[in-house]
Amino acid sequence: MAEQVAEKKGFKMPSSYTVLFIIIAIMALFTWIIPAGQYDKTEDGNLIAGTYQQVDSNPQGFYDVVMAPVYGMLGRDHKLNEGQPNEIGIKTEGAIQVSFFILMVGGFLGVVTETGALDVGIASIVRKYKGREKALIPVLMFLFALGGTTYGMGEETMAFYPLIVPVMLAVGFDTITGVAIVLVGSQIGCLASTVNPFATGVASDAAGISVAEGIGLRLIFFVVMWAISAFYVYNYASKVEKDHSKSYTYATREADLTYFNVEQTNAELSGKQKAVLTVFILTFIIMILSLIPWAKFNIHVFEKINEVIVGIPFIGQVFGQSLPLGEWYFPEITMLFLMMAVLVGITYRMKEEKFIQVFMTGAADLLGVALICALARGIQVIMNDGMITATILNFGENALSGLSAQVFIVLTYIFYLPLSFLIPSSSGLAGATIGILAPLGEFVNVSQSLVITAFQSANGVLNLLSPTSGIVMGALALGRIEITTWWKFVAKLVGIVMGVSILLLILGTFINI
């Protein structure tokens, strides 16, 4: 009885939805305290350093707070305060594309799961890698890191958690191991972005320099950070494998095994199931190929293939005005998962009524994840409408000027940590700040490319744990992991990554590669 009473009185961390809504409310409170401001902008929309000015405040009230998740889903791009543009000219992109993509992934996975191909396929992987399970960890993390460093793999990873997490559970690890492989792998890649168009590309454009500038140091970042994170996750998985009680999610292990339908089976894949798995794997291959910006690497093979197909009489008209692989984004990959779900149903000879049922059930399973993305975007809506980001940027502009190169780059990195919490979008943060902070570095002999590296490394480390990040919150929702539990796991890694990042940035002030 005493234990039951203690349990009732004990603090229980609120759900991800409540945490995000509380943060929205806190941001609204800040709009009453922090002065509103804005910068002048160039014709390209970049902010001009030294032009900050305070404007009439636009404090956010109760109505704005409850509307923030709505605008977080639908987007926000309207005029405020007698015709002034919202905040510093940042358009708040809605999460509707990401959310709808997640729903279609859920429907796709629902259809594939109904065939039993995943269950039997996972069991076969377990048998094949018996005794060598941990070898999968650094390999998979390298592949996800590669996606992060090349094209900013973020929300797209949502499709991989329902595949990776059950495999990691089945081979004796836990849900944290599965989530870490995808989330840490991809976001470490983003942290060490080499040619990521959404971080390095936008930032380099704002600074007026080539993406290639500073790529040598960013390559060093990539190798070092991948090695550190892969060893960290590998070491944790080894402890869990030897003793399941070492898992941070040990209390929910049985429930997780049931939820992810992990069971040992000696069944062999049927011919139809093999065909389904082929379609399943092909879907992810096409998605990855479609999202890498090949043209930026001067690779135009997919553009030429698309031109040939579209140019064929009649067939081109039937095919339609499609985009080549490399130019796809959420609308196109959403279409991909929808059509591949239909193809799986046809391949398995699933009846239409059954197909609709399992597709809708699968989409419903990921509805909560889709809503979390909207809530996370609501934080940016409040900040933009409250016009407080420019004031925060101005504080950084004043604080970082007139310092030595080493102190400047370290403080720039530290400054970007809270800023990345407030603006988790790498492209949004780059567009808002690099035009101001990058030129400041030149006054203390810090290259603009090094400022960009400091920005993206700070932004990347926050995207490993920030509750304002839809990527983090969506991943944890898919893995059924409480954010406080995730923080316990990732805290030491974040500390190591931050320390090594600072050392590499200081190294960058002495060498220019």
Coordinates of C-alpha atoms in Angstrom, one line a residue:
M1 CA 0.0 0.0 0.0
A2 CA 2.8 2.4 0.9
E3 CA 4.4 1.7 -2.5
Q4 CA 1.1 2.5 -4.2
V5 CA 0.8 5.8 -2.4
A6 CA 4.4 6.7 -3.2
E7 CA 3.7 6.0 -6.9
K8 CA 0.7 8.3 -6.9
K9 CA 2.7 11.1 -5.3
G10 CA 5.7 10.7 -7.5
F11 CA 6.3 13.1 -10.4
K12 CA 5.5 11.8 -13.9
M13 CA 6.9 13.5 -16.9
P14 CA 4.0 14.8 -19.1
S15 CA 3.6 13.6 -22.6
S16 CA 5.4 15.1 -25.6
Y17 CA 2.3 17.0 -26.6
T18 CA 2.1 18.7 -23.2
V19 CA 5.8 19.5 -23.1
L20 CA 5.6 21.2 -26.5
F21 CA 2.5 23.1 -25.6
I22 CA 4.1 24.4 -22.4
I23 CA 7.1 25.6 -24.5
I24 CA 4.7 27.4 -26.8
A25 CA 3.2 29.1 -23.8
I26 CA 6.6 30.1 -22.5
M27 CA 7.7 31.5 -25.8
A28 CA 4.5 33.6 -25.8
L29 CA 5.4 34.9 -22.4
F30 CA 8.8 35.9 -23.7
T31 CA 7.1 38.0 -26.3
W32 CA 5.8 40.2 -23.5
I33 CA 9.3 40.6 -22.0
I34 CA 11.8 40.6 -24.9
P35 CA 11.6 43.8 -27.0
A36 CA 10.4 43.3 -30.6
G37 CA 12.8 44.2 -33.4
Q38 CA 13.7 43.7 -37.0
Y39 CA 16.6 44.0 -39.4
D40 CA 16.8 45.6 -42.9
K41 CA 17.2 43.1 -45.6
T42 CA 18.9 42.8 -49.0
E43 CA 17.0 42.1 -52.2
D44 CA 17.8 38.5 -51.7
G45 CA 16.1 38.5 -48.2
N46 CA 19.4 38.3 -46.2
L47 CA 19.6 40.4 -43.1
I48 CA 22.0 43.4 -43.0
A49 CA 24.3 43.6 -40.1
G50 CA 24.1 46.8 -38.0
T51 CA 20.6 47.6 -39.1
Y52 CA 18.7 46.3 -36.1
Q53 CA 15.9 48.5 -34.9
Q54 CA 13.2 48.1 -32.2
V55 CA 9.7 48.1 -33.4
D56 CA 6.3 48.1 -31.8
S57 CA 5.9 44.9 -29.8
N58 CA 3.4 42.2 -30.8
P59 CA 3.0 40.2 -27.6
Q60 CA 1.3 36.8 -28.1
G61 CA -1.8 36.1 -26.1
F62 CA -4.0 33.1 -25.3
Y63 CA -5.6 33.1 -28.8
D64 CA -2.2 33.2 -30.4
V65 CA -1.0 30.3 -28.2
V66 CA -4.0 28.0 -29.1
M67 CA -3.7 29.0 -32.8
A68 CA 0.1 28.3 -32.9
P69 CA -0.3 24.5 -33.5
V70 CA -2.8 25.2 -36.2
Y71 CA -0.4 27.6 -38.0
G72 CA 2.3 25.1 -37.2
M73 CA 0.5 22.6 -39.3
L74 CA -0.8 24.9 -42.1
G75 CA 2.0 27.5 -42.2
R76 CA 2.1 31.2 -41.5
D77 CA 2.8 34.0 -44.0
H78 CA 0.7 37.1 -43.4
K79 CA 1.2 40.7 -42.4
L80 CA 1.4 41.9 -38.9
N81 CA 1.4 45.3 -37.1
E82 CA 0.0 47.6 -39.8
G83 CA 1.6 45.9 -42.8
Q84 CA 4.9 44.9 -41.2
P85 CA 6.2 41.5 -42.4
N86 CA 6.2 38.8 -39.8
E87 CA 9.2 39.1 -37.6
I88 CA 12.4 39.3 -39.6
G89 CA 10.9 38.2 -42.9
I90 CA 11.0 34.5 -42.1
K91 CA 8.1 32.5 -43.6
T92 CA 7.0 29.9 -41.1
E93 CA 6.7 26.7 -43.1
G94 CA 3.8 24.5 -42.0
A95 CA 4.3 20.9 -41.1
I96 CA 1.4 19.7 -43.3
Q97 CA 3.8 18.2 -45.9
V98 CA 5.8 16.4 -43.3
S99 CA 2.7 15.3 -41.4
F100 CA 0.9 13.9 -44.5
F101 CA 4.1 12.1 -45.5
I102 CA 4.2 10.5 -42.1
L103 CA 0.6 9.3 -42.5
M104 CA 1.3 7.8 -45.9
V105 CA 4.3 6.0 -44.5
G106 CA 2.1 4.7 -41.8
G107 CA -0.4 3.4 -44.4
F108 CA 2.4 1.9 -46.4
L109 CA 3.8 0.1 -43.4
G110 CA 0.3 -1.1 -42.4
V111 CA -0.1 -2.8 -45.8
V112 CA 3.4 -4.3 -45.7
T113 CA 2.9 -5.5 -42.1
E114 CA -0.4 -7.2 -43.0
T115 CA 1.5 -9.4 -45.5
G116 CA 3.7 -10.8 -42.7
A117 CA 6.8 -10.1 -44.9
L118 CA 8.4 -7.8 -42.3
D119 CA 7.9 -10.3 -39.4
V120 CA 9.5 -13.2 -41.3
G121 CA 12.1 -11.0 -42.8
I122 CA 13.2 -9.6 -39.5
A123 CA 13.3 -13.2 -38.1
S124 CA 15.6 -14.2 -41.0
I125 CA 17.9 -11.2 -40.3
V126 CA 18.1 -12.3 -36.6
R127 CA 19.1 -15.8 -37.7
K128 CA 21.6 -14.6 -40.3
Y129 CA 23.4 -12.2 -38.0
K130 CA 23.3 -14.4 -34.9
G131 CA 26.4 -13.6 -32.9
R132 CA 27.2 -10.6 -35.2
E133 CA 24.3 -8.3 -34.4
K134 CA 26.4 -5.4 -33.2
A135 CA 28.2 -5.3 -36.6
L136 CA 25.0 -3.7 -38.0
I137 CA 25.3 -0.6 -35.8
P138 CA 28.3 1.3 -37.2
V139 CA 27.4 0.3 -40.8
L140 CA 23.8 1.5 -40.5
M141 CA 24.8 4.7 -38.6
F142 CA 27.3 5.5 -41.3
L143 CA 24.6 5.2 -44.0
F144 CA 22.3 7.5 -42.1
A145 CA 25.1 9.9 -41.4
L146 CA 25.9 10.0 -45.1
G147 CA 22.3 11.0 -45.7
G148 CA 22.5 13.7 -43.1
T149 CA 25.8 15.2 -44.4
T150 CA 24.8 15.2 -48.1
Y151 CA 21.1 16.2 -48.2
G152 CA 20.1 16.9 -44.6
M153 CA 18.3 13.7 -43.9
G154 CA 15.8 14.7 -41.1
E155 CA 12.0 14.2 -41.3
E156 CA 12.6 11.5 -44.0
T157 CA 14.0 9.2 -41.3
M158 CA 10.5 8.7 -39.9
A159 CA 10.0 6.0 -42.4
F160 CA 12.9 3.9 -41.0
Y161 CA 12.1 3.7 -37.3
P162 CA 9.3 1.1 -37.7
L163 CA 11.8 -1.0 -39.6
I164 CA 15.0 -0.6 -37.5
V165 CA 13.5 -0.6 -34.0
P166 CA 11.9 -4.1 -34.3
V167 CA 15.1 -5.5 -35.7
M168 CA 17.2 -4.1 -32.8
L169 CA 14.7 -5.5 -30.3
A170 CA 14.6 -8.9 -32.0
V171 CA 18.4 -9.3 -31.9
G172 CA 18.5 -8.6 -28.1
F173 CA 19.0 -4.8 -27.8
D174 CA 16.3 -2.2 -27.0
T175 CA 14.2 0.5 -28.6
I176 CA 16.8 3.2 -27.7
T177 CA 19.4 1.3 -29.7
G178 CA 17.1 1.3 -32.7
V179 CA 16.1 5.0 -32.4
A180 CA 19.8 6.0 -31.8
I181 CA 21.0 4.3 -35.0
V182 CA 18.6 6.4 -37.1
L183 CA 18.3 9.6 -35.1
V184 CA 21.9 10.0 -33.8
G185 CA 23.3 8.7 -37.1
S186 CA 21.3 11.1 -39.3
Q187 CA 21.7 14.1 -37.0
I188 CA 25.4 13.6 -36.5
G189 CA 25.6 13.7 -40.3
C190 CA 23.7 17.0 -40.3
L191 CA 26.0 18.3 -37.6
A192 CA 28.9 17.6 -39.9
S193 CA 27.1 18.8 -43.0
T194 CA 29.6 18.8 -45.9
V195 CA 27.3 19.7 -48.8
N196 CA 23.8 19.6 -47.1
P197 CA 21.8 22.1 -49.2
F198 CA 19.5 22.9 -46.3
A199 CA 22.3 23.9 -43.9
T200 CA 25.6 24.4 -45.6
G201 CA 24.0 25.4 -48.9
V202 CA 21.6 28.0 -47.4
A203 CA 24.3 29.3 -45.1
S204 CA 26.9 29.6 -47.8
D205 CA 24.5 31.4 -50.1
A206 CA 23.6 33.9 -47.3
A207 CA 27.4 34.5 -46.7
G208 CA 28.0 34.8 -50.5
I209 CA 30.6 32.0 -50.6
S210 CA 30.9 28.6 -52.2
V211 CA 29.6 25.5 -50.5
A212 CA 33.1 24.0 -51.1
E213 CA 34.8 26.5 -48.8
G214 CA 35.6 24.9 -45.5
I215 CA 34.7 21.4 -46.7
G216 CA 38.1 20.0 -45.5
L217 CA 37.3 20.7 -41.9
R218 CA 33.7 19.5 -42.3
L219 CA 35.0 16.2 -43.6
I220 CA 37.1 15.8 -40.5
F221 CA 34.0 16.7 -38.4
F222 CA 32.1 13.9 -40.3
V223 CA 34.6 11.2 -39.7
V224 CA 35.3 12.1 -36.1
M225 CA 31.7 12.5 -35.1
W226 CA 30.5 9.3 -36.8
A227 CA 33.3 7.4 -35.0
I228 CA 32.4 8.8 -31.6
S229 CA 28.6 8.3 -32.0
A230 CA 28.9 4.8 -33.5
F231 CA 31.2 3.7 -30.6
Y232 CA 28.8 5.2 -28.1
V233 CA 25.7 3.4 -29.4
Y234 CA 27.7 0.2 -29.9
N235 CA 29.0 0.3 -26.3
Y236 CA 25.5 0.9 -25.0
A237 CA 24.0 -1.9 -27.1
S238 CA 26.7 -4.3 -25.8
K239 CA 25.7 -3.6 -22.2
V240 CA 22.0 -4.1 -23.0
E241 CA 22.8 -7.4 -24.9
K242 CA 24.7 -8.8 -21.9
D243 CA 22.1 -7.6 -19.3
H244 CA 18.7 -6.3 -20.3
S245 CA 18.3 -4.5 -17.0
K246 CA 21.0 -2.1 -18.1
S247 CA 18.5 -0.7 -20.7
Y248 CA 17.0 2.7 -20.0
T249 CA 13.7 1.3 -21.3
Y250 CA 13.9 -2.0 -19.3
A251 CA 10.7 -1.3 -17.5
T252 CA 8.7 -1.2 -20.8
R253 CA 10.7 -4.0 -22.6
E254 CA 7.9 -6.6 -22.5
A255 CA 5.4 -4.0 -23.7
D256 CA 7.8 -2.9 -26.5
L257 CA 8.3 -6.5 -27.6
T258 CA 4.5 -7.0 -27.8
Y259 CA 3.9 -3.6 -29.5
F260 CA 6.5 -4.1 -32.2
N261 CA 5.3 -7.7 -32.7
V262 CA 8.8 -9.2 -32.1
E263 CA 8.7 -12.9 -31.9
Q264 CA 11.0 -15.7 -32.8
T265 CA 9.8 -17.7 -35.8
N266 CA 11.5 -20.2 -38.1
A267 CA 9.0 -19.5 -41.0
E268 CA 10.5 -19.0 -44.4
L269 CA 9.5 -16.2 -46.8
S270 CA 6.9 -17.2 -49.4
G271 CA 7.2 -16.2 -53.0
K272 CA 4.6 -13.4 -52.5
Q273 CA 6.4 -12.2 -49.3
K274 CA 9.7 -12.0 -51.1
A275 CA 8.1 -9.9 -53.8
V276 CA 6.7 -7.6 -51.1
L277 CA 10.1 -7.2 -49.5
T278 CA 11.6 -6.4 -52.9
V279 CA 9.0 -3.6 -53.3
F280 CA 9.6 -2.5 -49.7
I281 CA 13.4 -2.2 -50.2
L282 CA 13.0 -0.6 -53.6
T283 CA 10.8 2.1 -52.1
F284 CA 13.5 3.3 -49.7
I285 CA 16.2 3.1 -52.4
I286 CA 14.1 5.4 -54.7
M287 CA 13.4 7.7 -51.8
I288 CA 17.1 8.1 -51.0
L289 CA 18.0 8.6 -54.6
S290 CA 15.2 11.1 -55.1
L291 CA 16.3 13.4 -52.2
I292 CA 20.0 13.7 -52.9
P293 CA 20.6 16.9 -54.9
W294 CA 22.6 15.3 -57.7
A295 CA 22.8 18.5 -59.8
K296 CA 24.9 20.2 -57.0
F297 CA 27.5 17.4 -57.5
N298 CA 27.4 18.0 -61.3
I299 CA 25.6 14.6 -61.8
H300 CA 22.8 15.0 -64.4
V301 CA 22.1 11.3 -65.3
F302 CA 18.6 11.4 -63.7
E303 CA 17.7 14.6 -65.4
K304 CA 18.6 13.1 -68.8
I305 CA 16.7 9.9 -68.0
N306 CA 13.6 12.0 -67.1
E307 CA 14.0 14.1 -70.3
V308 CA 14.1 10.9 -72.4
I309 CA 11.0 9.4 -70.8
V310 CA 9.0 12.6 -71.0
G311 CA 10.1 13.2 -74.6
I312 CA 8.8 9.8 -75.9
P313 CA 5.6 10.4 -77.9
F314 CA 2.4 9.3 -76.1
I315 CA 4.4 7.5 -73.3
G316 CA 5.7 10.9 -72.2
Q317 CA 2.2 12.3 -72.1
V318 CA 1.0 9.4 -70.1
F319 CA 3.9 9.6 -67.8
G320 CA 3.3 13.3 -67.2
Q321 CA 5.5 16.2 -66.2
S322 CA 7.5 14.4 -63.6
L323 CA 10.5 15.7 -61.7
P324 CA 13.8 13.8 -62.0
L325 CA 15.3 12.0 -59.0
G326 CA 17.3 14.6 -57.1
E327 CA 14.6 17.2 -57.3
W328 CA 11.9 15.4 -55.2
Y329 CA 10.7 16.6 -51.9
F330 CA 7.9 15.7 -49.5
P331 CA 5.0 15.9 -52.1
E332 CA 6.9 13.5 -54.4
I333 CA 8.1 11.0 -51.7
T334 CA 4.6 11.1 -50.2
M335 CA 3.3 10.0 -53.6
L336 CA 6.0 7.3 -53.7
F337 CA 4.8 5.6 -50.5
L338 CA 1.2 5.9 -51.5
M339 CA 1.8 4.2 -54.9
M340 CA 4.1 1.6 -53.4
A341 CA 1.5 0.7 -50.9
V342 CA -0.9 0.1 -53.8
L343 CA 1.8 -2.0 -55.5
V344 CA 2.3 -4.1 -52.4
G345 CA -1.4 -4.7 -52.2
I346 CA -1.4 -5.8 -55.9
T347 CA 1.7 -7.9 -55.5
Y348 CA 0.2 -9.8 -52.5
R349 CA -3.1 -10.1 -54.2
M350 CA -4.8 -8.3 -51.3
K351 CA -8.5 -7.6 -51.7
E352 CA -9.5 -3.9 -52.1
E353 CA -11.6 -3.8 -48.9
K354 CA -8.8 -5.4 -46.8
F355 CA -6.2 -3.0 -48.4
I356 CA -8.2 0.1 -47.4
Q357 CA -8.7 -1.3 -43.9
V358 CA -5.0 -2.0 -43.2
F359 CA -3.8 1.2 -44.9
M360 CA -6.1 3.4 -42.8
T361 CA -5.1 1.5 -39.6
G362 CA -1.4 2.0 -40.4
A363 CA -2.0 5.7 -41.0
A364 CA -3.9 6.0 -37.8
D365 CA -1.0 4.5 -35.9
L366 CA 1.3 7.4 -36.9
L367 CA -1.3 10.2 -36.5
G368 CA 0.2 11.1 -33.1
V369 CA 3.6 11.6 -34.7
A370 CA 2.1 13.8 -37.4
L371 CA 0.5 16.0 -34.8
I372 CA 3.8 16.3 -32.8
C373 CA 5.4 17.8 -35.9
A374 CA 2.7 20.5 -36.0
L375 CA 3.1 21.3 -32.3
A376 CA 6.9 21.7 -32.7
R377 CA 6.4 24.2 -35.6
G378 CA 4.0 26.1 -33.4
I379 CA 7.0 27.3 -31.3
Q380 CA 8.5 29.0 -34.4
V381 CA 5.1 30.6 -35.2
I382 CA 5.0 32.3 -31.8
M383 CA 8.5 33.6 -32.1
N384 CA 8.0 34.9 -35.6
D385 CA 4.7 36.5 -34.8
G386 CA 6.0 37.9 -31.6
M387 CA 9.0 39.5 -33.4
I388 CA 11.6 38.5 -30.8
T389 CA 14.1 36.5 -32.9
A390 CA 15.8 39.7 -34.3
T391 CA 16.3 41.0 -30.8
I392 CA 18.1 37.7 -29.8
L393 CA 20.2 38.0 -33.0
N394 CA 21.1 41.6 -32.2
F395 CA 22.3 40.5 -28.7
G396 CA 24.6 38.0 -30.4
E397 CA 25.9 40.5 -32.9
N398 CA 26.9 42.9 -30.1
A399 CA 28.3 40.2 -27.9
L400 CA 30.5 38.6 -30.5
S401 CA 32.2 41.6 -32.1
G402 CA 35.8 42.6 -31.1
L403 CA 37.0 39.3 -29.8
S404 CA 40.1 37.1 -30.6
A405 CA 39.6 34.4 -33.3
Q406 CA 39.5 31.5 -30.8
V407 CA 37.2 33.2 -28.3
F408 CA 34.9 34.4 -31.2
I409 CA 34.4 31.0 -32.7
V410 CA 33.8 29.3 -29.3
L411 CA 31.3 32.0 -28.3
T412 CA 29.7 31.8 -31.8
Y413 CA 29.2 28.0 -31.2
I414 CA 27.8 28.6 -27.7
F415 CA 25.5 31.4 -29.0
Y416 CA 24.0 29.0 -31.6
L417 CA 23.1 26.4 -29.0
P418 CA 20.1 28.3 -27.5
L419 CA 19.3 29.8 -30.9
S420 CA 19.0 26.3 -32.3
F421 CA 16.6 25.4 -29.5
L422 CA 14.4 28.4 -30.5
I423 CA 14.8 27.9 -34.3
P424 CA 15.5 24.1 -34.9
S425 CA 15.1 24.5 -38.6
S426 CA 18.7 24.6 -40.1
S427 CA 17.6 26.4 -43.2
G428 CA 15.5 28.9 -41.3
L429 CA 18.3 29.6 -38.8
A430 CA 20.9 29.9 -41.5
G431 CA 18.8 32.4 -43.5
A432 CA 18.1 34.5 -40.4
T433 CA 21.6 34.7 -38.9
I434 CA 24.5 33.9 -41.2
G435 CA 24.2 37.1 -43.1
I436 CA 24.9 38.9 -39.9
L437 CA 27.3 36.7 -38.0
A438 CA 29.5 35.5 -40.9
P439 CA 30.9 38.9 -41.8
L440 CA 31.6 39.7 -38.1
G441 CA 34.2 36.9 -38.1
E442 CA 36.3 38.6 -40.8
F443 CA 37.1 41.4 -38.4
V444 CA 38.9 38.9 -36.1
N445 CA 40.4 36.7 -38.9
V446 CA 37.8 34.0 -38.7
S447 CA 36.7 32.8 -42.1
Q448 CA 33.0 32.9 -43.0
S449 CA 33.1 29.2 -43.7
L450 CA 34.2 28.5 -40.2
V451 CA 31.3 30.5 -38.8
I452 CA 29.0 28.3 -41.0
T453 CA 30.7 25.2 -39.5
A454 CA 30.1 26.5 -36.0
F455 CA 26.5 27.2 -36.8
Q456 CA 25.7 23.8 -38.3
S457 CA 27.6 21.9 -35.6
A458 CA 25.7 23.7 -32.8
N459 CA 22.4 23.2 -34.7
G460 CA 23.2 19.5 -35.2
V461 CA 23.9 18.8 -31.6
L462 CA 20.6 20.4 -30.4
N463 CA 18.8 18.3 -32.9
L464 CA 19.9 15.3 -30.9
L465 CA 17.8 16.2 -27.9
S466 CA 15.7 19.4 -28.3
P467 CA 12.0 19.1 -27.5
T468 CA 11.4 21.8 -30.0
S469 CA 12.6 19.6 -32.9
G470 CA 9.9 17.7 -34.7
I471 CA 12.6 15.2 -35.8
V472 CA 13.5 14.3 -32.2
M473 CA 9.9 14.2 -30.9
G474 CA 8.7 12.3 -33.9
A475 CA 11.5 9.7 -33.5
L476 CA 10.8 9.2 -29.8
A477 CA 7.1 8.9 -30.4
L478 CA 7.8 6.2 -33.0
G479 CA 10.2 4.4 -30.6
R480 CA 7.8 4.7 -27.6
I481 CA 10.5 6.5 -25.6
E482 CA 9.9 9.3 -23.1
I483 CA 12.0 12.3 -23.7
T484 CA 13.5 12.3 -20.2
T485 CA 14.6 8.7 -20.8
W486 CA 16.2 9.7 -24.1
W487 CA 18.0 12.6 -22.3
K488 CA 19.5 10.1 -19.8
F489 CA 20.9 8.1 -22.7
V490 CA 22.2 10.9 -24.9
A491 CA 23.5 13.3 -22.3
K492 CA 27.0 12.0 -22.1
L493 CA 27.2 11.7 -25.9
V494 CA 26.1 15.3 -26.3
G495 CA 28.7 16.5 -23.8
I496 CA 31.5 14.6 -25.7
V497 CA 30.3 15.9 -29.1
M498 CA 30.2 19.5 -27.8
G499 CA 33.7 19.3 -26.4
V500 CA 35.2 17.8 -29.5
S501 CA 33.3 20.3 -31.7
I502 CA 34.8 23.2 -29.8
L503 CA 38.3 21.7 -30.2
L504 CA 37.9 21.2 -33.9
L505 CA 36.5 24.7 -34.3
I506 CA 39.6 26.2 -32.5
L507 CA 41.7 24.1 -34.8
G508 CA 39.9 25.7 -37.7
T509 CA 41.1 29.1 -36.6
F510 CA 44.7 28.0 -37.3
I511 CA 44.2 26.0 -40.5
N512 CA 42.1 26.9 -43.5
I513 CA 40.9 23.8 -45.2

